[in-house]
PDB file of C-alpha atoms in Angstrom:
ATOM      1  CA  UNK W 182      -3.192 -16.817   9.382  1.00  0.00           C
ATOM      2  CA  UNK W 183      -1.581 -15.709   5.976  1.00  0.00           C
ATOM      3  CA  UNK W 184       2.342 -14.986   5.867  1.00  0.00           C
ATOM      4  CA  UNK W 185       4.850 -14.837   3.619  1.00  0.00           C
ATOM      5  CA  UNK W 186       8.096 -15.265   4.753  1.00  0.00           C
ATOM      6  CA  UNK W 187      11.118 -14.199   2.508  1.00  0.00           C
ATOM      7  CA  UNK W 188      14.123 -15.238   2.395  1.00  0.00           C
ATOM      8  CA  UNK W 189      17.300 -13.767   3.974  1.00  0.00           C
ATOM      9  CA  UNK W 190      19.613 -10.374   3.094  1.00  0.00           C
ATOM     10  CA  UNK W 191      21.717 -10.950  -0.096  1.00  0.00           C
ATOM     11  CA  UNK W 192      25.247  -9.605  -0.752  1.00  0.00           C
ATOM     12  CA  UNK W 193      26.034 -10.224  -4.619  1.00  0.00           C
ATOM     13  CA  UNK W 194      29.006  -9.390  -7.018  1.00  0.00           C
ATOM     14  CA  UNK W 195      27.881  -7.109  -9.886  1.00  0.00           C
ATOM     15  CA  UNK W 196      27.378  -9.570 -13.078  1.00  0.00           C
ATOM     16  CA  UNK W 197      25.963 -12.544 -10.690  1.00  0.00           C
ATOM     17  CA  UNK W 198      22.404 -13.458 -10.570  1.00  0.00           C
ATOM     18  CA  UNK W 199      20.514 -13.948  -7.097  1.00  0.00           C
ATOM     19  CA  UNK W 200      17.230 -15.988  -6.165  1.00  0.00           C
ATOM     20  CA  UNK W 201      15.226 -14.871  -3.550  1.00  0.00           C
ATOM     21  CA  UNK W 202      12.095 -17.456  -2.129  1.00  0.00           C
ATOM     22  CA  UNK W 203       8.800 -16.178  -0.462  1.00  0.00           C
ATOM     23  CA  UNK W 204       7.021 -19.198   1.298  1.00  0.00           C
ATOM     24  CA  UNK W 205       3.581 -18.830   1.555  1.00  0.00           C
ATOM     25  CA  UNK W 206       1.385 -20.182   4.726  1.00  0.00           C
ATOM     26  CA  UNK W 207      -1.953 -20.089   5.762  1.00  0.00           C
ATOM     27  CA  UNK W 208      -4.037 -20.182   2.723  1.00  0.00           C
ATOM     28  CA  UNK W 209      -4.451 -21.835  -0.419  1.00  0.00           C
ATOM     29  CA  UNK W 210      -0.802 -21.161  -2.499  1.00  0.00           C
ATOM     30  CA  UNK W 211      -2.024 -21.978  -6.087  1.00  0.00           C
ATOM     31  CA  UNK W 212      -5.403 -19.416  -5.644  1.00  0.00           C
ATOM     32  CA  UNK W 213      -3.875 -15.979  -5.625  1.00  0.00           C
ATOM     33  CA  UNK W 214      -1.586 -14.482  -7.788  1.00  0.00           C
ATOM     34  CA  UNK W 215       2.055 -13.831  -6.219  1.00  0.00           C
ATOM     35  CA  UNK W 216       3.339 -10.192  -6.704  1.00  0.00           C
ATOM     36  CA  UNK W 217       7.052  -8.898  -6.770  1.00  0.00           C
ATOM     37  CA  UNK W 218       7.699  -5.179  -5.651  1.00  0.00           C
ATOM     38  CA  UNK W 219      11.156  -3.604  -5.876  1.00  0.00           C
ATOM     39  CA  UNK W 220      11.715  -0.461  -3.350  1.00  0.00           C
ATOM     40  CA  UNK W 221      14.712   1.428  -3.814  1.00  0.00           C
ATOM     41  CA  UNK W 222      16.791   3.139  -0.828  1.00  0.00           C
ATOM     42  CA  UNK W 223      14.564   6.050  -0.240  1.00  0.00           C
ATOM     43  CA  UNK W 224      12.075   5.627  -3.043  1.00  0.00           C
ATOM     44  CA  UNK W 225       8.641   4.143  -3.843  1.00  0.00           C
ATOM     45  CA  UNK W 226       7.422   1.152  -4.840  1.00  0.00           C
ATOM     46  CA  UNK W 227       7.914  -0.128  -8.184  1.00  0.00           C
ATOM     47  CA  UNK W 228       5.906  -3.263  -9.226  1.00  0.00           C
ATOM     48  CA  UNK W 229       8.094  -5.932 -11.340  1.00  0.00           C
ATOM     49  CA  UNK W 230       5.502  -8.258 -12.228  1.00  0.00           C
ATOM     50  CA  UNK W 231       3.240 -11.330 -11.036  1.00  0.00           C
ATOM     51  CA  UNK W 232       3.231 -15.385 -11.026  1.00  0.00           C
ATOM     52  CA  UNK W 233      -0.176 -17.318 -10.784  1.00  0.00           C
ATOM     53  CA  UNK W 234       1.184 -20.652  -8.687  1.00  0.00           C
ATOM     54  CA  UNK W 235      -1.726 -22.554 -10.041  1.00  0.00           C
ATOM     55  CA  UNK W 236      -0.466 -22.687 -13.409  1.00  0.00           C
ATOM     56  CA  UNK W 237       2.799 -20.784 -14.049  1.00  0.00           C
ATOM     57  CA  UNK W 238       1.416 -18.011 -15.761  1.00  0.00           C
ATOM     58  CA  UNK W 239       3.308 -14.842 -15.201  1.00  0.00           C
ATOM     59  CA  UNK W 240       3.078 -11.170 -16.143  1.00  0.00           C
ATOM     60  CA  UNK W 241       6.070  -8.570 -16.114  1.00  0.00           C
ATOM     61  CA  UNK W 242       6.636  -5.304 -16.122  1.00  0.00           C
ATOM     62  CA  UNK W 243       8.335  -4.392 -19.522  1.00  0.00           C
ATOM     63  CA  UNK W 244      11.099  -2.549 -17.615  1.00  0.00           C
ATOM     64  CA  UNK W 245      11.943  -6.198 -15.624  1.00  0.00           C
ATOM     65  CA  UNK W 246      11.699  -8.360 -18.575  1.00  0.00           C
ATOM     66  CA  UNK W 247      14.875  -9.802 -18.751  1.00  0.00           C
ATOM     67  CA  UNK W 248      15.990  -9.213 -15.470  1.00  0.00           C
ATOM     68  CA  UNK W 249      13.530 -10.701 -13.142  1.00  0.00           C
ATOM     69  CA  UNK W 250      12.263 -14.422 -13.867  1.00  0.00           C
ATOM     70  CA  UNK W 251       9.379 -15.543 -11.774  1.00  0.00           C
ATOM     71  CA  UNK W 252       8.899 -18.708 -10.815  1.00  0.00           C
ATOM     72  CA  UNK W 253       6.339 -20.900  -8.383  1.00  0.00           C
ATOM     73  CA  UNK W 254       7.173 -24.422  -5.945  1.00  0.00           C
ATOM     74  CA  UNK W 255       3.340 -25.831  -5.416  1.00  0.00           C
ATOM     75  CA  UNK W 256       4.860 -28.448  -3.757  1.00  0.00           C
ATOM     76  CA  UNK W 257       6.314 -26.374  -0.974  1.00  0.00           C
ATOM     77  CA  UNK W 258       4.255 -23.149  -1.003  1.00  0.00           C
ATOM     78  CA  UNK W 259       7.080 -21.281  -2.595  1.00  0.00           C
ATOM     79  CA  UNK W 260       7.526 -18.521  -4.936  1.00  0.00           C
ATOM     80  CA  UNK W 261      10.597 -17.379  -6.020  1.00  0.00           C
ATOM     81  CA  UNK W 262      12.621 -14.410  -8.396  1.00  0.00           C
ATOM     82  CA  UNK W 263      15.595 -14.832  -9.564  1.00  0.00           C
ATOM     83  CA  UNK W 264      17.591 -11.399 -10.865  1.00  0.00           C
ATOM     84  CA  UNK W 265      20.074 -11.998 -13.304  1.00  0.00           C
ATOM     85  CA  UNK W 266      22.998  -9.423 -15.225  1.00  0.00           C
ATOM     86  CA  UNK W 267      22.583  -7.426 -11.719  1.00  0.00           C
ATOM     87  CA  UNK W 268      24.289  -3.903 -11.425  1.00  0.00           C
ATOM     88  CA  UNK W 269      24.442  -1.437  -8.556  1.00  0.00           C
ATOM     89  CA  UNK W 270      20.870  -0.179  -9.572  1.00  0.00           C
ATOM     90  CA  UNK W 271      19.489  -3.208  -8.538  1.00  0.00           C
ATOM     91  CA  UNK W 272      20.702  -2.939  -4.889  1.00  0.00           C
ATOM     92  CA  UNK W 273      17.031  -2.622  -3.373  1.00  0.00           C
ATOM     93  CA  UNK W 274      14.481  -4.411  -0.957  1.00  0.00           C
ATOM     94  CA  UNK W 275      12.723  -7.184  -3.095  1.00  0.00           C
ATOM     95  CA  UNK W 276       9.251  -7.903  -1.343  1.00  0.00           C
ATOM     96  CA  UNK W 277       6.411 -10.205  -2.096  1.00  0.00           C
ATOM     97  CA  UNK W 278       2.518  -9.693  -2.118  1.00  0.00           C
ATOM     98  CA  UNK W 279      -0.241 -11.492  -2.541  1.00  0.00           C
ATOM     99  CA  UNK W 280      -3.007 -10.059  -4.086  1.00  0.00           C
ATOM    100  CA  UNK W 281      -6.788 -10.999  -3.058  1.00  0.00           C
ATOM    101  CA  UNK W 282      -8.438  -7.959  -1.669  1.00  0.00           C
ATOM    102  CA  UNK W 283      -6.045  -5.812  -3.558  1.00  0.00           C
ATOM    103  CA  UNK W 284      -2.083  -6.593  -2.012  1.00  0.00           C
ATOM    104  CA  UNK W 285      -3.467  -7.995   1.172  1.00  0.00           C
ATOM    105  CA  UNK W 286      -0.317  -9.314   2.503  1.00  0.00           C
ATOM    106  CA  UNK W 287       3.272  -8.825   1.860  1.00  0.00           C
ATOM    107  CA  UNK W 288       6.594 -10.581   2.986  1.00  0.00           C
ATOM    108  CA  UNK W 289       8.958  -8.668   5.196  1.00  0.00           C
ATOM    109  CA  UNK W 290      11.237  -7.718   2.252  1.00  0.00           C
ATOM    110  CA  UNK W 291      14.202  -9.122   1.319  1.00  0.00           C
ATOM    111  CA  UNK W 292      17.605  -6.583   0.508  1.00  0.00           C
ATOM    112  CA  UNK W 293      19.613  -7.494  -2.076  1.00  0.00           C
ATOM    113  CA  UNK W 294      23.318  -5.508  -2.006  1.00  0.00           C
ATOM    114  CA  UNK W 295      25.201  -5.247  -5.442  1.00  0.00           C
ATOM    115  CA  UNK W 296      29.064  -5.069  -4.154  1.00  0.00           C
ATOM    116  CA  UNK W 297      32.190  -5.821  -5.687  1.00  0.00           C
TER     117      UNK W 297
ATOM    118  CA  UNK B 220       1.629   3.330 -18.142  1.00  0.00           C
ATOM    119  CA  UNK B 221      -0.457   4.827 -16.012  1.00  0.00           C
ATOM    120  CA  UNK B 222       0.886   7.562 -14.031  1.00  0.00           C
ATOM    121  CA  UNK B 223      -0.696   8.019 -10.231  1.00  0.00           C
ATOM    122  CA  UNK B 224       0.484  11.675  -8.828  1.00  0.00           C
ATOM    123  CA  UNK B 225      -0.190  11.879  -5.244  1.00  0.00           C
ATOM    124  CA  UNK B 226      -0.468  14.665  -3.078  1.00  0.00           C
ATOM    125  CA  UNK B 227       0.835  16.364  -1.315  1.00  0.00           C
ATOM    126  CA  UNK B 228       4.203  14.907  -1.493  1.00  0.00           C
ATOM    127  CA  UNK B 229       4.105  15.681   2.131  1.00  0.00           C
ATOM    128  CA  UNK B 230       1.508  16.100   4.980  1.00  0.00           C
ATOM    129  CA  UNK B 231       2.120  17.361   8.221  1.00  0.00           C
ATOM    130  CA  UNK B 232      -0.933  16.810  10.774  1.00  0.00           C
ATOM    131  CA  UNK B 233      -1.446  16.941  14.426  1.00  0.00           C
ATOM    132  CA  UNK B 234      -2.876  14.421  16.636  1.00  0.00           C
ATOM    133  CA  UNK B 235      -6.634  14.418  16.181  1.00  0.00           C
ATOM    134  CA  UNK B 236      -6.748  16.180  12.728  1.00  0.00           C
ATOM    135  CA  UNK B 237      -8.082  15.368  10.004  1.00  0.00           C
ATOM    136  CA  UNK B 238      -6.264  14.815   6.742  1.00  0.00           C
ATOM    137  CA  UNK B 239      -6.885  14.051   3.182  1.00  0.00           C
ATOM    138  CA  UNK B 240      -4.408  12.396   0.407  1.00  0.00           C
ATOM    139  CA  UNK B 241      -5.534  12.693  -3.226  1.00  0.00           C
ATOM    140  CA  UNK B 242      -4.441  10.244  -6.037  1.00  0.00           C
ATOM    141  CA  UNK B 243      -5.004  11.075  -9.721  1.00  0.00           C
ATOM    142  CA  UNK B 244      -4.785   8.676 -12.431  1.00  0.00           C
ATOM    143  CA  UNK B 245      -3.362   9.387 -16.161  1.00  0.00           C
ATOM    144  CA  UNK B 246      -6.476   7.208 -17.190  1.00  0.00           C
ATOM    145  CA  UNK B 247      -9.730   5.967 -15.496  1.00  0.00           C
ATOM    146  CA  UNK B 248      -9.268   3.075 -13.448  1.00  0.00           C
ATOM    147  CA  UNK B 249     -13.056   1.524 -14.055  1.00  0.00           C
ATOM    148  CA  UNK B 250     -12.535  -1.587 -15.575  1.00  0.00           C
ATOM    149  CA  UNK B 251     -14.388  -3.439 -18.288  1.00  0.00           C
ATOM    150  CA  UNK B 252     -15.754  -5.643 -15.485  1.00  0.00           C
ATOM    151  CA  UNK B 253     -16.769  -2.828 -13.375  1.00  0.00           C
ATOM    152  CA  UNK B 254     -14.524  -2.922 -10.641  1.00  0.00           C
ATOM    153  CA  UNK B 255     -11.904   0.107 -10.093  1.00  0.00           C
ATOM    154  CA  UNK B 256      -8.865  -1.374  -8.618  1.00  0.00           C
ATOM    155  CA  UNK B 257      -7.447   1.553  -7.090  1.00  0.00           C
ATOM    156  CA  UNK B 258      -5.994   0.881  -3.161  1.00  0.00           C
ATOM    157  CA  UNK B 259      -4.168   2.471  -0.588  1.00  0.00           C
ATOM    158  CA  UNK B 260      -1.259   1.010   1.390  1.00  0.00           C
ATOM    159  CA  UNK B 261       0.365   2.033   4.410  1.00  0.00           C
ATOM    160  CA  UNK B 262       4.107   2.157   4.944  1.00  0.00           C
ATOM    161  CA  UNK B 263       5.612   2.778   8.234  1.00  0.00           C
ATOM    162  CA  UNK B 264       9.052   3.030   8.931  1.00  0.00           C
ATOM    163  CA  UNK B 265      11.221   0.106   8.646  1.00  0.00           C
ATOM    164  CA  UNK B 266       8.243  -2.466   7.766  1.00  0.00           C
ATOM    165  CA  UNK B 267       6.464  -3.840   4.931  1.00  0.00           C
ATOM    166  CA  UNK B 268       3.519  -1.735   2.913  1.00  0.00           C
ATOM    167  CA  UNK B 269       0.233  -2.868   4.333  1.00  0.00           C
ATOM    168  CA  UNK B 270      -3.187  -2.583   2.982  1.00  0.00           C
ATOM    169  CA  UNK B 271      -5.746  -0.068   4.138  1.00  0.00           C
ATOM    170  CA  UNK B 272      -8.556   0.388   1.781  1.00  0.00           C
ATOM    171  CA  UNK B 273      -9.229  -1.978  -1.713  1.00  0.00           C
ATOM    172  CA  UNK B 274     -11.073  -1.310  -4.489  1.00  0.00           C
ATOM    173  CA  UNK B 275     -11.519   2.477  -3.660  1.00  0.00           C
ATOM    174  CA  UNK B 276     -13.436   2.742  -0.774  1.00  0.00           C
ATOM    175  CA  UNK B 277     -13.508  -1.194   0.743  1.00  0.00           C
ATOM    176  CA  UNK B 278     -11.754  -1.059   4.639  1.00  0.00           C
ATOM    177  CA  UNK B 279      -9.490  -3.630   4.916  1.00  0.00           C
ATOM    178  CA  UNK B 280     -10.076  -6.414   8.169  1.00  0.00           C
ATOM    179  CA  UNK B 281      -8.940  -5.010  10.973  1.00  0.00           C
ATOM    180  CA  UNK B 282      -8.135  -1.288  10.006  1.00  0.00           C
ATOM    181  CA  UNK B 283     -10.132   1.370  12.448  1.00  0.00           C
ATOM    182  CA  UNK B 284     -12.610   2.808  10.381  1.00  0.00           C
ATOM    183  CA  UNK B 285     -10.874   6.312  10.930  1.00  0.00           C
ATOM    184  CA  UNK B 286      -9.582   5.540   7.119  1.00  0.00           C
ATOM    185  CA  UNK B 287     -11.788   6.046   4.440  1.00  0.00           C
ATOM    186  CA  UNK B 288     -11.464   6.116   0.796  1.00  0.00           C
ATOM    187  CA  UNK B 289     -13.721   7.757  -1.768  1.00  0.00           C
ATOM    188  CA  UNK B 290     -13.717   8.881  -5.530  1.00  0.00           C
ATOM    189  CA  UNK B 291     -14.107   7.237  -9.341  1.00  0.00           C
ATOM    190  CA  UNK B 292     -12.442   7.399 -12.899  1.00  0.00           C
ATOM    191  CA  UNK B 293      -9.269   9.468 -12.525  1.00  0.00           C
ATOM    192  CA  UNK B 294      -9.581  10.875  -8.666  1.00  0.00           C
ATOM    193  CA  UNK B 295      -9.284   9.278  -5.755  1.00  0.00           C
ATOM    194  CA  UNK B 296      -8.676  10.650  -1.875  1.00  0.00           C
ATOM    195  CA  UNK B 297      -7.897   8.692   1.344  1.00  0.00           C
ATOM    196  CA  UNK B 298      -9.149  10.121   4.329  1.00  0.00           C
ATOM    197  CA  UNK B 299      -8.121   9.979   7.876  1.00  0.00           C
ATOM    198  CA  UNK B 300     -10.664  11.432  10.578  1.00  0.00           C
ATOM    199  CA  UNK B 301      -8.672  12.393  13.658  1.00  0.00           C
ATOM    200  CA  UNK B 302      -4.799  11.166  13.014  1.00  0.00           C
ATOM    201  CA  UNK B 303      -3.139   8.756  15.906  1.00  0.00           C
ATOM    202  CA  UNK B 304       0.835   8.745  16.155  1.00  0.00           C
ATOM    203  CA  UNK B 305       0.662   5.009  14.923  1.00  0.00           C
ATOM    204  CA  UNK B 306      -1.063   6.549  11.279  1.00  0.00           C
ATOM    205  CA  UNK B 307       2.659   7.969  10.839  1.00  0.00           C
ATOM    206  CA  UNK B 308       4.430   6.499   7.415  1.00  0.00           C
ATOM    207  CA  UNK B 309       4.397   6.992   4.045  1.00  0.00           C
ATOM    208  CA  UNK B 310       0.588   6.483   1.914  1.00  0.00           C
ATOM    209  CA  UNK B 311       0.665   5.365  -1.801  1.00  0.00           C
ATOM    210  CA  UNK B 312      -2.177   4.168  -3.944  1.00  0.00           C
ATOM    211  CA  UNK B 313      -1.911   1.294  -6.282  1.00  0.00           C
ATOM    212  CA  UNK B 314      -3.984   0.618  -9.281  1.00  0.00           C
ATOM    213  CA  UNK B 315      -4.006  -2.727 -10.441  1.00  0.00           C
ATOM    214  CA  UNK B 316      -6.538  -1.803 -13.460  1.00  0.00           C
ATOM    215  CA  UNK B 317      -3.825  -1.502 -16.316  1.00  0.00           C
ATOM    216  CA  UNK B 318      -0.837  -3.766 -17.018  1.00  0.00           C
ATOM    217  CA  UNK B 319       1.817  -2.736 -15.885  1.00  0.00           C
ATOM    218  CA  UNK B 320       0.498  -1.823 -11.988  1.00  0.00           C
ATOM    219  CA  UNK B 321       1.473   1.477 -11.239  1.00  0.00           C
ATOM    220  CA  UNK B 322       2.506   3.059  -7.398  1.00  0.00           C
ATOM    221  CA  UNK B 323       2.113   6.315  -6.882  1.00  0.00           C
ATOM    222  CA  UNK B 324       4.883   7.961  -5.409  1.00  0.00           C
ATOM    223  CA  UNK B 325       3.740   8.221  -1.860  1.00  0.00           C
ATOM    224  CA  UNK B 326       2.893  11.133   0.625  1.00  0.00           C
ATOM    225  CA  UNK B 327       4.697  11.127   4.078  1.00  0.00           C
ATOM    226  CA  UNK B 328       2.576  11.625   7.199  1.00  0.00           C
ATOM    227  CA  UNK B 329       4.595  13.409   9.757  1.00  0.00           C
ATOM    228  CA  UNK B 330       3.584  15.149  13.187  1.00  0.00           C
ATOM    229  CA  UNK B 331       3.360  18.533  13.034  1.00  0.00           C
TER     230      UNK B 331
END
């Protein structure tokens, strides 16, 4: 069966940068394009942008450019974000989604804390 | 970018009722290639959004077929015939049409 599984909570000093992984399982990683989705404390869903594993192409939200840089592992199933420059408005649950039927799976998020 | 405005912002139902979301698009979502890629996720508390209904009115696997969706261009509605207590959560569409994809900013199902 599909999952993505993220990787674990992050606690980062404002001014670092932070990678975050979502391993993909259970179908074929360089088919489907990989989606990133930040969701603030108590807010919606904002999309950031999206990889294609098969050949690196990638797509971004204006509003991300610069902060988010998406990248894809085909050799271990792997997509990963990294955020650079972060500030306290980044603090937020990161999640991947693959999108086939629409985003037909999604990781289990991943919350990223911006703390001095 | 295309703006999605949901509503209500907030729906309160009882078990059994029926209950309808509507999502309206700045711009049509029909795409060149035909397909409207408007969808509807489901978020319930403490877990990852999951998908209910693609490409307007397609029922994702495994979703009871209490959830339908319907509409075209600019207006869309989700419909759930006879709410459960697990349908509780928060409901946003999704258009993946136009660069950048646009959320729109959810309506919360609570029991009344």
């Amino acid at each position: 069966q599909v999952q993505l599984q993220q990787s674990g909570a992050e606690l980062v000093k404002p001014g670092s940068s932070v990678k975050i992984s979502c391993k993909a399982s259970g179908y074929t990683f360089t088919s489907y394009d990989m989606h990133w989705i930040k969701q603030q404390p108590g807010n919606g869903l904002e999309w950031i942008g999206w990889i294609y594993p098969g050949n690196g192409n990638t797509k971004y939200n204006q509003k991300f450019s610069g902060k988010a840089t998406l990248t894809a592992d085909k050799s271990s199933s792997t997509a990963y974000m990294q955020l650079s420059s972060l500030t306290s408005e980044d603090s937020a649950v990161y999640f991947c989604a693959r999108v086939g039927r629409g985003f037909d799976y999604w990781g289990q998020g991943v919350m990223v804390t911006v703390s001095s | 970018d295309v703006v999605l405005t949901q509503t209500p912002p907030t729906l309160s139902a009882t078990i059994g009722q029926s209950v309808s979301i509507s999502c309206r698009s700045s711009q049509s979502l029909l795409h060149s290639n035909g397909n409207t890629y408007l969808h509807w996720l489901l978020q319930r508390p403490g877990q990852s959004p999951q998908l209910l209904i693609y490409l307007v009115s397609r029922l994702e696997s495994g979703v009871p077929n209490r959830f339908s969706g319907s509409g075209s261009g600019t207006d869309f509605t989700l419909k759930i015939s006879g709410v459960e207590a697990e349908d509780l959560g928060v409901y946003y569409c999704v258009q993946g049409t136009h660069a950048p994809n646009t959320f729109g900013a959810g309506t919360k199902l609570e029991l009344k």
